[in-house]
mmCIF file of C-alpha atoms in Angstrom:
data_model
loop_
_atom_site.group_PDB
_atom_site.id
_atom_site.type_symbol
_atom_site.label_atom_id
_atom_site.label_comp_id
_atom_site.label_asym_id
_atom_site.label_seq_id
_atom_site.Cartn_x
_atom_site.Cartn_y
_atom_site.Cartn_z
ATOM 1 C CA MET A 29 3.354 -16.337 28.108
ATOM 2 C CA THR A 30 2.384 -19.776 26.877
ATOM 3 C CA GLY A 31 0.712 -22.724 28.587
ATOM 4 C CA ARG A 32 -1.477 -23.199 31.631
ATOM 5 C CA SER A 33 1.506 -24.007 33.842
ATOM 6 C CA ALA A 34 3.042 -20.617 33.048
ATOM 7 C CA TYR A 35 -0.213 -18.843 33.891
ATOM 8 C CA ALA A 36 -0.349 -20.781 37.169
ATOM 9 C CA LYS A 37 3.301 -20.090 38.078
ATOM 10 C CA TYR A 38 3.352 -16.360 37.423
ATOM 11 C CA GLY A 39 -0.126 -15.956 38.834
ATOM 12 C CA ARG A 40 1.076 -17.480 42.118
ATOM 13 C CA ASP A 41 4.259 -15.419 42.114
ATOM 14 C CA LEU A 42 2.372 -12.170 41.575
ATOM 15 C CA GLY A 43 -0.794 -12.918 43.516
ATOM 16 C CA ILE A 44 -3.052 -12.860 40.439
ATOM 17 C CA ASP A 45 -5.473 -15.697 39.654
ATOM 18 C CA LEU A 46 -4.435 -16.067 36.020
ATOM 19 C CA GLU A 47 -5.678 -19.640 35.702
ATOM 20 C CA ALA A 48 -9.259 -18.623 36.413
ATOM 21 C CA ASN A 49 -8.941 -15.232 34.699
ATOM 22 C CA PRO A 50 -6.383 -15.563 31.872
ATOM 23 C CA GLU A 51 -7.536 -12.299 30.284
ATOM 24 C CA LEU A 52 -5.929 -10.433 33.209
ATOM 25 C CA ALA A 53 -2.560 -11.185 31.614
ATOM 26 C CA TYR A 54 -3.414 -8.587 28.960
ATOM 27 C CA HIS A 55 -4.827 -5.961 31.291
ATOM 28 C CA ARG A 56 -2.805 -2.768 31.584
ATOM 29 C CA ASP A 57 -2.627 -3.178 35.385
ATOM 30 C CA HIS A 58 -0.801 -6.519 35.123
ATOM 31 C CA CYS A 59 0.755 -7.103 31.695
ATOM 32 C CA LEU A 60 4.040 -5.308 32.385
ATOM 33 C CA GLU A 61 4.757 -7.012 35.713
ATOM 34 C CA ILE A 62 3.892 -10.416 34.229
ATOM 35 C CA ALA A 63 6.192 -9.842 31.257
ATOM 36 C CA ALA A 64 8.968 -8.662 33.592
ATOM 37 C CA ALA A 65 8.530 -11.691 35.853
ATOM 38 C CA GLU A 66 8.762 -14.137 32.955
ATOM 39 C CA TRP A 67 11.735 -12.279 31.498
ATOM 40 C CA ASN A 68 13.530 -12.329 34.859
ATOM 41 C CA ALA A 69 12.864 -16.041 35.411
ATOM 42 C CA SER A 70 13.825 -17.229 31.924
ATOM 43 C CA GLY A 71 17.164 -18.014 30.334
ATOM 44 C CA TYR A 72 18.939 -20.140 27.741
ATOM 45 C CA HIS A 73 22.222 -22.075 27.946
ATOM 46 C CA GLY A 74 23.053 -20.594 31.328
ATOM 47 C CA LYS A 75 22.432 -16.996 30.289
ATOM 48 C CA SER A 76 19.666 -14.743 31.537
ATOM 49 C CA CYS A 77 17.383 -12.873 29.148
ATOM 50 C CA ASN A 78 19.220 -9.657 30.004
ATOM 51 C CA GLN A 79 22.557 -11.231 29.064
ATOM 52 C CA LEU A 80 21.119 -12.606 25.833
ATOM 53 C CA ALA A 81 19.594 -9.228 24.970
ATOM 54 C CA ASP A 82 22.841 -7.411 25.758
ATOM 55 C CA ALA A 83 24.533 -9.764 23.281
ATOM 56 C CA ASP A 84 21.815 -8.989 20.698
ATOM 57 C CA ASP A 85 20.957 -12.722 20.663
ATOM 58 C CA ILE A 86 17.347 -12.700 19.485
ATOM 59 C CA VAL A 87 17.440 -16.456 18.831
ATOM 60 C CA GLY A 88 18.523 -17.125 22.412
ATOM 61 C CA VAL A 89 15.860 -14.814 23.831
ATOM 62 C CA THR A 90 13.207 -16.540 21.738
ATOM 63 C CA TYR A 91 14.313 -19.959 23.002
ATOM 64 C CA ALA A 92 14.320 -18.631 26.570
ATOM 65 C CA ILE A 93 10.787 -17.267 26.370
ATOM 66 C CA ASN A 94 9.129 -19.702 23.956
ATOM 67 C CA GLY A 95 11.266 -22.819 24.111
ATOM 68 C CA GLY A 96 11.526 -22.770 20.325
ATOM 69 C CA GLN A 97 11.600 -20.416 17.364
ATOM 70 C CA THR A 98 7.882 -19.751 17.022
ATOM 71 C CA GLY A 99 7.332 -16.127 16.023
ATOM 72 C CA ILE A 100 11.009 -15.415 15.332
ATOM 73 C CA GLU A 101 10.348 -13.438 12.140
ATOM 74 C CA ASP A 102 7.804 -11.260 13.911
ATOM 75 C CA ARG A 103 10.358 -10.652 16.660
ATOM 76 C CA ARG A 104 13.003 -9.726 14.092
ATOM 77 C CA PHE A 105 10.582 -7.203 12.561
ATOM 78 C CA TRP A 106 9.829 -5.531 15.908
ATOM 79 C CA LEU A 107 13.486 -5.573 16.935
ATOM 80 C CA ARG A 108 14.440 -3.678 13.774
ATOM 81 C CA LYS A 109 11.583 -1.259 14.356
ATOM 82 C CA THR A 110 12.459 -0.524 17.980
ATOM 83 C CA LYS A 111 16.159 -0.172 17.221
ATOM 84 C CA GLY A 112 15.194 2.589 14.829
ATOM 85 C CA VAL A 113 13.461 4.426 17.678
ATOM 86 C CA TRP A 114 15.550 3.739 20.779
ATOM 87 C CA SER A 115 19.082 4.955 21.207
ATOM 88 C CA ASP A 116 21.902 3.889 23.524
ATOM 89 C CA ARG A 117 22.568 7.553 24.250
ATOM 90 C CA PRO A 118 20.718 9.204 27.134
ATOM 91 C CA ALA A 119 18.452 12.042 26.122
ATOM 92 C CA PRO A 120 20.102 15.458 26.393
ATOM 93 C CA ASP A 121 19.106 17.541 29.423
ATOM 94 C CA ALA A 122 17.279 19.983 27.170
ATOM 95 C CA VAL A 123 15.090 17.193 25.821
ATOM 96 C CA ARG A 124 14.254 15.916 29.303
ATOM 97 C CA GLU A 125 13.414 19.439 30.449
ATOM 98 C CA GLN A 126 11.192 19.942 27.413
ATOM 99 C CA LEU A 127 9.346 16.686 28.127
ATOM 100 C CA VAL A 128 8.697 17.649 31.746
ATOM 101 C CA SER A 129 7.642 21.219 30.990
ATOM 102 C CA ARG A 130 5.213 20.195 28.252
ATOM 103 C CA ALA A 131 3.907 16.921 29.717
ATOM 104 C CA SER A 132 0.420 18.306 30.250
ATOM 105 C CA ALA A 133 -0.197 18.719 26.524
ATOM 106 C CA ASN A 134 -2.119 16.029 24.660
ATOM 107 C CA LEU A 135 0.411 15.752 21.851
ATOM 108 C CA GLU A 136 4.084 16.435 22.382
ATOM 109 C CA LEU A 137 6.862 16.593 19.863
ATOM 110 C CA ILE A 138 10.161 15.769 21.522
ATOM 111 C CA ALA A 139 13.331 15.984 19.471
ATOM 112 C CA ASP A 140 17.064 15.744 19.786
ATOM 113 C CA THR A 141 19.613 15.991 16.999
ATOM 114 C CA SER A 142 18.874 12.520 15.656
ATOM 115 C CA THR A 143 15.420 11.411 16.822
ATOM 116 C CA ALA A 144 11.927 12.868 16.999
ATOM 117 C CA PHE A 145 8.928 11.267 18.597
ATOM 118 C CA ALA A 146 5.232 11.980 18.622
ATOM 119 C CA VAL A 147 3.878 10.996 22.029
ATOM 120 C CA GLN A 148 0.137 10.729 22.427
ATOM 121 C CA GLN A 149 -1.225 11.007 25.957
ATOM 122 C CA ALA A 150 -4.693 9.976 27.023
ATOM 123 C CA ASP A 151 -6.219 9.581 30.477
ATOM 124 C CA GLY A 152 -2.805 9.912 32.081
ATOM 125 C CA LEU A 153 -1.304 7.072 30.028
ATOM 126 C CA THR A 154 1.411 7.694 27.462
ATOM 127 C CA MET A 155 0.813 5.846 24.221
ATOM 128 C CA ASP A 156 3.606 4.406 22.101
ATOM 129 C CA ALA A 157 6.046 6.748 20.404
ATOM 130 C CA VAL A 158 5.684 7.161 16.666
ATOM 131 C CA ALA A 159 8.654 7.612 14.368
ATOM 132 C CA PRO A 160 8.864 11.046 12.735
ATOM 133 C CA ALA A 161 7.424 11.466 9.266
ATOM 134 C CA GLY A 162 4.648 13.324 7.512
ATOM 135 C CA PHE A 163 1.257 12.789 9.084
ATOM 136 C CA GLY A 164 -0.044 10.652 6.217
ATOM 137 C CA ALA A 165 2.948 8.321 6.410
ATOM 138 C CA ARG A 166 2.573 8.050 10.188
ATOM 139 C CA ALA A 167 -1.123 7.213 9.949
ATOM 140 C CA ALA A 168 -0.448 4.584 7.281
ATOM 141 C CA SER A 169 2.379 3.061 9.324
ATOM 142 C CA ILE A 170 0.214 2.848 12.449
ATOM 143 C CA ALA A 171 -2.644 1.212 10.535
ATOM 144 C CA LEU A 172 -0.213 -1.245 8.946
ATOM 145 C CA ASP A 173 1.271 -2.126 12.334
ATOM 146 C CA GLU A 174 -2.215 -2.971 13.626
ATOM 147 C CA TRP A 175 -2.822 -5.120 10.556
ATOM 148 C CA ARG A 176 0.336 -7.054 11.403
ATOM 149 C CA ARG A 177 -0.672 -7.303 15.057
ATOM 150 C CA PHE A 178 -4.000 -8.870 14.039
ATOM 151 C CA GLY A 179 -2.312 -11.499 11.875
ATOM 152 C CA GLU A 180 -2.282 -9.794 8.452
ATOM 153 C CA GLN A 181 -5.804 -10.600 7.283
ATOM 154 C CA THR A 182 -5.872 -9.806 3.561
ATOM 155 C CA TYR A 183 -8.566 -9.640 0.881
ATOM 156 C CA ASP A 184 -8.079 -9.751 -2.865
ATOM 157 C CA ILE A 185 -9.423 -7.241 -5.378
ATOM 158 C CA ARG A 186 -12.823 -8.984 -5.353
ATOM 159 C CA GLY A 187 -13.128 -8.789 -1.591
ATOM 160 C CA HIS A 188 -12.365 -12.463 -0.947
ATOM 161 C CA ALA A 189 -10.103 -13.471 1.937
ATOM 162 C CA ILE A 190 -6.702 -14.781 0.844
ATOM 163 C CA ASN A 191 -5.245 -14.768 4.364
ATOM 164 C CA VAL A 192 -7.310 -15.013 7.539
ATOM 165 C CA GLY A 193 -6.020 -13.177 10.585
ATOM 166 C CA HIS A 194 -7.027 -13.077 14.229
ATOM 167 C CA LYS A 195 -10.607 -12.144 15.060
ATOM 168 C CA GLU A 196 -12.023 -9.581 17.450
ATOM 169 C CA GLY A 197 -13.353 -12.233 19.836
ATOM 170 C CA GLU A 198 -9.987 -13.904 20.415
ATOM 171 C CA THR A 199 -7.741 -13.171 23.366
ATOM 172 C CA PRO A 200 -5.944 -10.737 23.434
ATOM 173 C CA TYR A 201 -7.449 -9.139 20.324
ATOM 174 C CA TRP A 202 -10.695 -8.089 21.969
ATOM 175 C CA HIS A 203 -8.527 -6.093 24.363
ATOM 176 C CA TYR A 204 -6.978 -4.184 21.452
ATOM 177 C CA VAL A 205 -10.476 -3.289 20.263
ATOM 178 C CA GLY A 206 -11.135 -1.977 23.764
ATOM 179 C CA GLU A 207 -8.098 0.284 23.356
ATOM 180 C CA TYR A 208 -9.582 1.704 20.153
ATOM 181 C CA TRP A 209 -12.754 2.583 22.041
ATOM 182 C CA LYS A 210 -10.951 4.061 25.025
ATOM 183 C CA TYR A 211 -8.241 6.063 23.314
ATOM 184 C CA GLY A 212 -9.935 6.662 19.974
ATOM 185 C CA VAL A 213 -13.283 8.039 21.108
ATOM 186 C CA ASN A 214 -12.890 8.208 24.920
ATOM 187 C CA ASN A 215 -15.389 5.409 25.559
ATOM 188 C CA ASP A 216 -14.627 3.469 28.746
ATOM 189 C CA THR A 217 -17.812 1.400 28.711
ATOM 190 C CA LEU A 218 -17.009 -0.711 25.635
ATOM 191 C CA THR A 219 -14.283 -3.227 26.401
ATOM 192 C CA GLY A 220 -13.880 -4.925 23.033
ATOM 193 C CA ARG A 221 -16.075 -7.827 24.045
ATOM 194 C CA ASP A 222 -19.147 -5.988 22.787
ATOM 195 C CA HIS A 223 -19.055 -7.783 19.449
ATOM 196 C CA SER A 224 -22.442 -6.473 18.347
ATOM 197 C CA VAL A 225 -21.100 -2.892 18.315
ATOM 198 C CA PRO A 226 -19.144 -1.947 15.154
ATOM 199 C CA TRP A 227 -15.683 -0.636 16.042
ATOM 200 C CA SER A 228 -14.304 0.445 12.664
ATOM 201 C CA ALA A 229 -14.779 4.181 13.323
ATOM 202 C CA ALA A 230 -13.170 3.837 16.746
ATOM 203 C CA PHE A 231 -10.207 2.220 14.969
ATOM 204 C CA ILE A 232 -9.878 5.134 12.531
ATOM 205 C CA SER A 233 -10.182 7.650 15.371
ATOM 206 C CA TRP A 234 -7.496 5.765 17.324
ATOM 207 C CA VAL A 235 -5.160 5.829 14.311
ATOM 208 C CA MET A 236 -5.739 9.575 13.894
ATOM 209 C CA ARG A 237 -4.977 10.257 17.568
ATOM 210 C CA ARG A 238 -1.878 8.063 17.505
ATOM 211 C CA ALA A 239 -0.623 9.822 14.400
ATOM 212 C CA GLY A 240 -1.081 13.212 16.059
ATOM 213 C CA ALA A 241 -4.116 14.782 14.392
ATOM 214 C CA GLY A 242 -4.938 16.644 17.602
ATOM 215 C CA SER A 243 -7.960 18.930 17.270
ATOM 216 C CA ARG A 244 -7.926 18.795 13.470
ATOM 217 C CA PHE A 245 -9.899 15.552 13.162
ATOM 218 C CA HIS A 246 -13.555 15.043 14.106
ATOM 219 C CA TYR A 247 -13.197 11.914 16.269
ATOM 220 C CA SER A 248 -16.361 9.850 16.363
ATOM 221 C CA PRO A 249 -17.627 6.279 16.821
ATOM 222 C CA GLN A 250 -19.615 6.880 13.618
ATOM 223 C CA HIS A 251 -17.811 7.304 10.289
ATOM 224 C CA SER A 252 -20.554 9.435 8.769
ATOM 225 C CA ILE A 253 -19.970 12.165 11.358
ATOM 226 C CA TYR A 254 -16.416 12.938 10.312
ATOM 227 C CA ILE A 255 -17.127 12.305 6.618
ATOM 228 C CA PHE A 256 -19.969 14.836 6.664
ATOM 229 C CA ARG A 257 -17.870 17.351 8.605
ATOM 230 C CA ALA A 258 -15.004 16.957 6.113
ATOM 231 C CA ILE A 259 -17.414 17.693 3.252
ATOM 232 C CA LYS A 260 -18.666 20.796 5.079
ATOM 233 C CA ASP A 261 -15.114 21.896 5.891
ATOM 234 C CA LEU A 262 -14.251 21.720 2.185
ATOM 235 C CA LEU A 263 -17.346 23.645 1.113
ATOM 236 C CA GLN A 264 -16.713 26.289 3.769
ATOM 237 C CA GLY A 265 -12.991 26.426 3.023
ATOM 238 C CA LYS A 266 -11.925 25.976 6.645
ATOM 239 C CA PRO A 267 -8.160 26.516 6.590
ATOM 240 C CA ASP A 268 -7.371 24.497 9.735
ATOM 241 C CA ALA A 269 -9.362 21.400 8.793
ATOM 242 C CA GLY A 270 -7.226 18.270 8.886
ATOM 243 C CA PHE A 271 -9.203 16.615 6.094
ATOM 244 C CA TYR A 272 -11.334 17.734 3.156
ATOM 245 C CA CYS A 273 -13.703 15.198 1.625
ATOM 246 C CA TYR A 274 -13.856 15.123 -2.182
ATOM 247 C CA GLN A 275 -15.788 13.204 -4.791
ATOM 248 C CA LEU A 276 -13.822 10.325 -6.271
ATOM 249 C CA ARG A 277 -13.327 12.057 -9.619
ATOM 250 C CA GLU A 278 -11.911 15.167 -7.926
ATOM 251 C CA CYS A 279 -9.031 13.728 -5.948
ATOM 252 C CA LYS A 280 -6.360 11.116 -6.628
ATOM 253 C CA PRO A 281 -5.667 9.063 -3.491
ATOM 254 C CA GLN A 282 -2.492 9.566 -1.489
ATOM 255 C CA VAL A 283 -0.991 7.717 1.469
ATOM 256 C CA GLY A 284 -2.783 8.780 4.649
ATOM 257 C CA ASP A 285 -6.085 9.623 2.940
ATOM 258 C CA LEU A 286 -9.320 7.940 4.011
ATOM 259 C CA VAL A 287 -11.600 6.232 1.496
ATOM 260 C CA CYS A 288 -15.289 6.600 2.313
ATOM 261 C CA TRP A 289 -18.046 4.011 1.980
ATOM 262 C CA ALA A 290 -21.798 4.046 2.604
ATOM 263 C CA ARG A 291 -23.604 1.025 3.957
ATOM 264 C CA ARG A 292 -27.051 2.260 2.996
ATOM 265 C CA ASP A 293 -28.690 2.722 -0.394
ATOM 266 C CA GLY A 294 -29.362 6.322 -1.354
ATOM 267 C CA ILE A 295 -26.246 7.684 0.374
ATOM 268 C CA ASP A 296 -23.543 9.275 -1.754
ATOM 269 C CA TYR A 297 -21.425 12.423 -1.744
ATOM 270 C CA GLN A 298 -24.364 14.727 -2.507
ATOM 271 C CA HIS A 299 -26.860 12.895 -0.291
ATOM 272 C CA GLN A 300 -25.493 12.643 3.244
ATOM 273 C CA ASN A 301 -28.661 12.518 5.361
ATOM 274 C CA GLY A 302 -27.211 15.161 7.646
ATOM 275 C CA GLY A 303 -24.220 12.951 8.412
ATOM 276 C CA ASP A 304 -26.309 10.182 9.967
ATOM 277 C CA TYR A 305 -25.965 6.842 8.198
ATOM 278 C CA PRO A 306 -23.975 3.598 8.511
ATOM 279 C CA GLY A 307 -20.637 4.045 6.788
ATOM 280 C CA HIS A 308 -17.042 2.914 6.760
ATOM 281 C CA CYS A 309 -13.557 4.324 6.146
ATOM 282 C CA ASP A 310 -10.155 2.775 5.476
ATOM 283 C CA VAL A 311 -6.679 4.299 5.581
ATOM 284 C CA VAL A 312 -4.733 4.432 2.303
ATOM 285 C CA ILE A 313 -1.381 2.780 3.055
ATOM 286 C CA ASP A 314 0.099 2.473 -0.444
ATOM 287 C CA VAL A 315 -0.522 3.914 -3.911
ATOM 288 C CA GLY A 316 0.616 2.038 -7.009
ATOM 289 C CA ALA A 317 0.266 2.575 -10.732
ATOM 290 C CA ASP A 318 -3.066 0.786 -11.074
ATOM 291 C CA GLN A 319 -4.286 0.155 -7.541
ATOM 292 C CA ILE A 320 -4.067 1.320 -3.955
ATOM 293 C CA GLU A 321 -3.948 -0.665 -0.728
ATOM 294 C CA ILE A 322 -6.136 0.228 2.228
ATOM 295 C CA VAL A 323 -6.386 -0.943 5.836
ATOM 296 C CA GLY A 324 -9.545 -0.799 7.920
ATOM 297 C CA GLY A 325 -10.822 -2.093 11.230
ATOM 298 C CA ASN A 326 -13.758 -4.434 11.793
ATOM 299 C CA VAL A 327 -13.504 -5.717 8.222
ATOM 300 C CA GLY A 328 -14.194 -9.428 8.519
ATOM 301 C CA ASP A 329 -14.016 -9.016 12.330
ATOM 302 C CA SER A 330 -10.337 -8.088 12.126
ATOM 303 C CA VAL A 331 -7.953 -5.402 10.874
ATOM 304 C CA THR A 332 -7.825 -6.093 7.159
ATOM 305 C CA LYS A 333 -5.786 -4.971 4.168
ATOM 306 C CA ARG A 334 -7.339 -4.959 0.691
ATOM 307 C CA PRO A 335 -6.672 -3.404 -2.724
ATOM 308 C CA LEU A 336 -8.819 -1.037 -4.785
ATOM 309 C CA ARG A 337 -8.364 -0.461 -8.515
ATOM 310 C CA LEU A 338 -7.477 2.903 -10.023
ATOM 311 C CA ASN A 339 -8.676 3.927 -13.461
ATOM 312 C CA ASP A 340 -6.263 4.918 -16.216
ATOM 313 C CA ALA A 341 -6.239 8.512 -14.964
ATOM 314 C CA GLY A 342 -5.283 7.433 -11.438
ATOM 315 C CA PHE A 343 -8.664 8.000 -9.762
ATOM 316 C CA LEU A 344 -10.848 5.620 -7.796
ATOM 317 C CA GLU A 345 -14.234 4.813 -9.263
ATOM 318 C CA ALA A 346 -17.513 4.124 -7.504
ATOM 319 C CA THR A 347 -17.729 0.454 -6.628
ATOM 320 C CA ASN A 348 -19.631 -1.879 -4.344
ATOM 321 C CA GLN A 349 -17.850 -4.364 -2.122
ATOM 322 C CA GLY A 350 -19.596 -6.453 0.491
ATOM 323 C CA GLY A 351 -22.681 -4.247 0.397
ATOM 324 C CA GLU A 352 -20.673 -1.028 0.787
ATOM 325 C CA ASN A 353 -20.693 1.730 -1.836
ATOM 326 C CA LEU A 354 -17.470 3.691 -2.339
ATOM 327 C CA PHE A 355 -18.293 7.369 -2.887
ATOM 328 C CA GLY A 356 -15.624 9.723 -1.542
ATOM 329 C CA ILE A 357 -12.081 10.306 -0.418
ATOM 330 C CA MET A 358 -10.946 12.348 2.557
ATOM 331 C CA ARG A 359 -7.743 14.126 1.589
ATOM 332 C CA CYS A 360 -5.242 14.417 4.416
ATOM 333 C CA ARG A 361 -4.130 18.038 4.886
ATOM 334 C CA LEU A 362 -2.022 17.518 8.010
#
């Protein structure tokens, strides 16, 4: 929805004061009905949005909603993505019965002969379906999708911004941060407008839940908690642990791993201060011959992608970037 007049129109139609409270357009109680109202009221060249969509006319739909072609490439990306998930065929009865009978579980795997979905449920709300793949690939894909949603903020190998994305304080991006708090670490009191509170660990926890880690990840608003637990799980050889944390020289990074940073001098793999220190983690989304790419939340007040160099043997080496010291890697075992 674009423009004050649109906020005024649909606010009047739906009985919501969107002009005075534009952030309500992104609230879960209103966003769907607002989107449906605009969709129902819009059209292009005498055709409704439903008719344009039935004809697979993404250009026409974009004109109908936006009045131009702004964002068309982003729409093409999401159309391809959703077509890979949704099917014209109704779900078989067995699948529907399975969904109903297992709906109380936190993570459900629902499959028919051609499609499998991981559905994450939290507080009675069903989160978006995730395409089937190994856990590491799912986690990387989810993190990458959030990077795109925040405008693809990107740093170079030296930690300098080469593309600036949307920031946590912008609407609706603060709302997405609120989702990380709510669904990542079950915190209803932080809305995303609490800009003094670091949200990077909530982001990682949200990615892990979305990807389906279940009880095998130590969700926390503090990175050092799950880093320290992953070190202990390795030392104790816990077979069901979702992650083991290794020293950099012990483990070559793979997609879905977490790279671990300390934001305090004197903290490294051997010196963990009982798991209580300011830290940071990023998700490994790609591994190349001489570098990896990682995505993390609250990096430059956004979701940011950046590269890290590998040595000739394919390992990460201790480095400092922006006052953070790289010291470990959490190997995904899911």
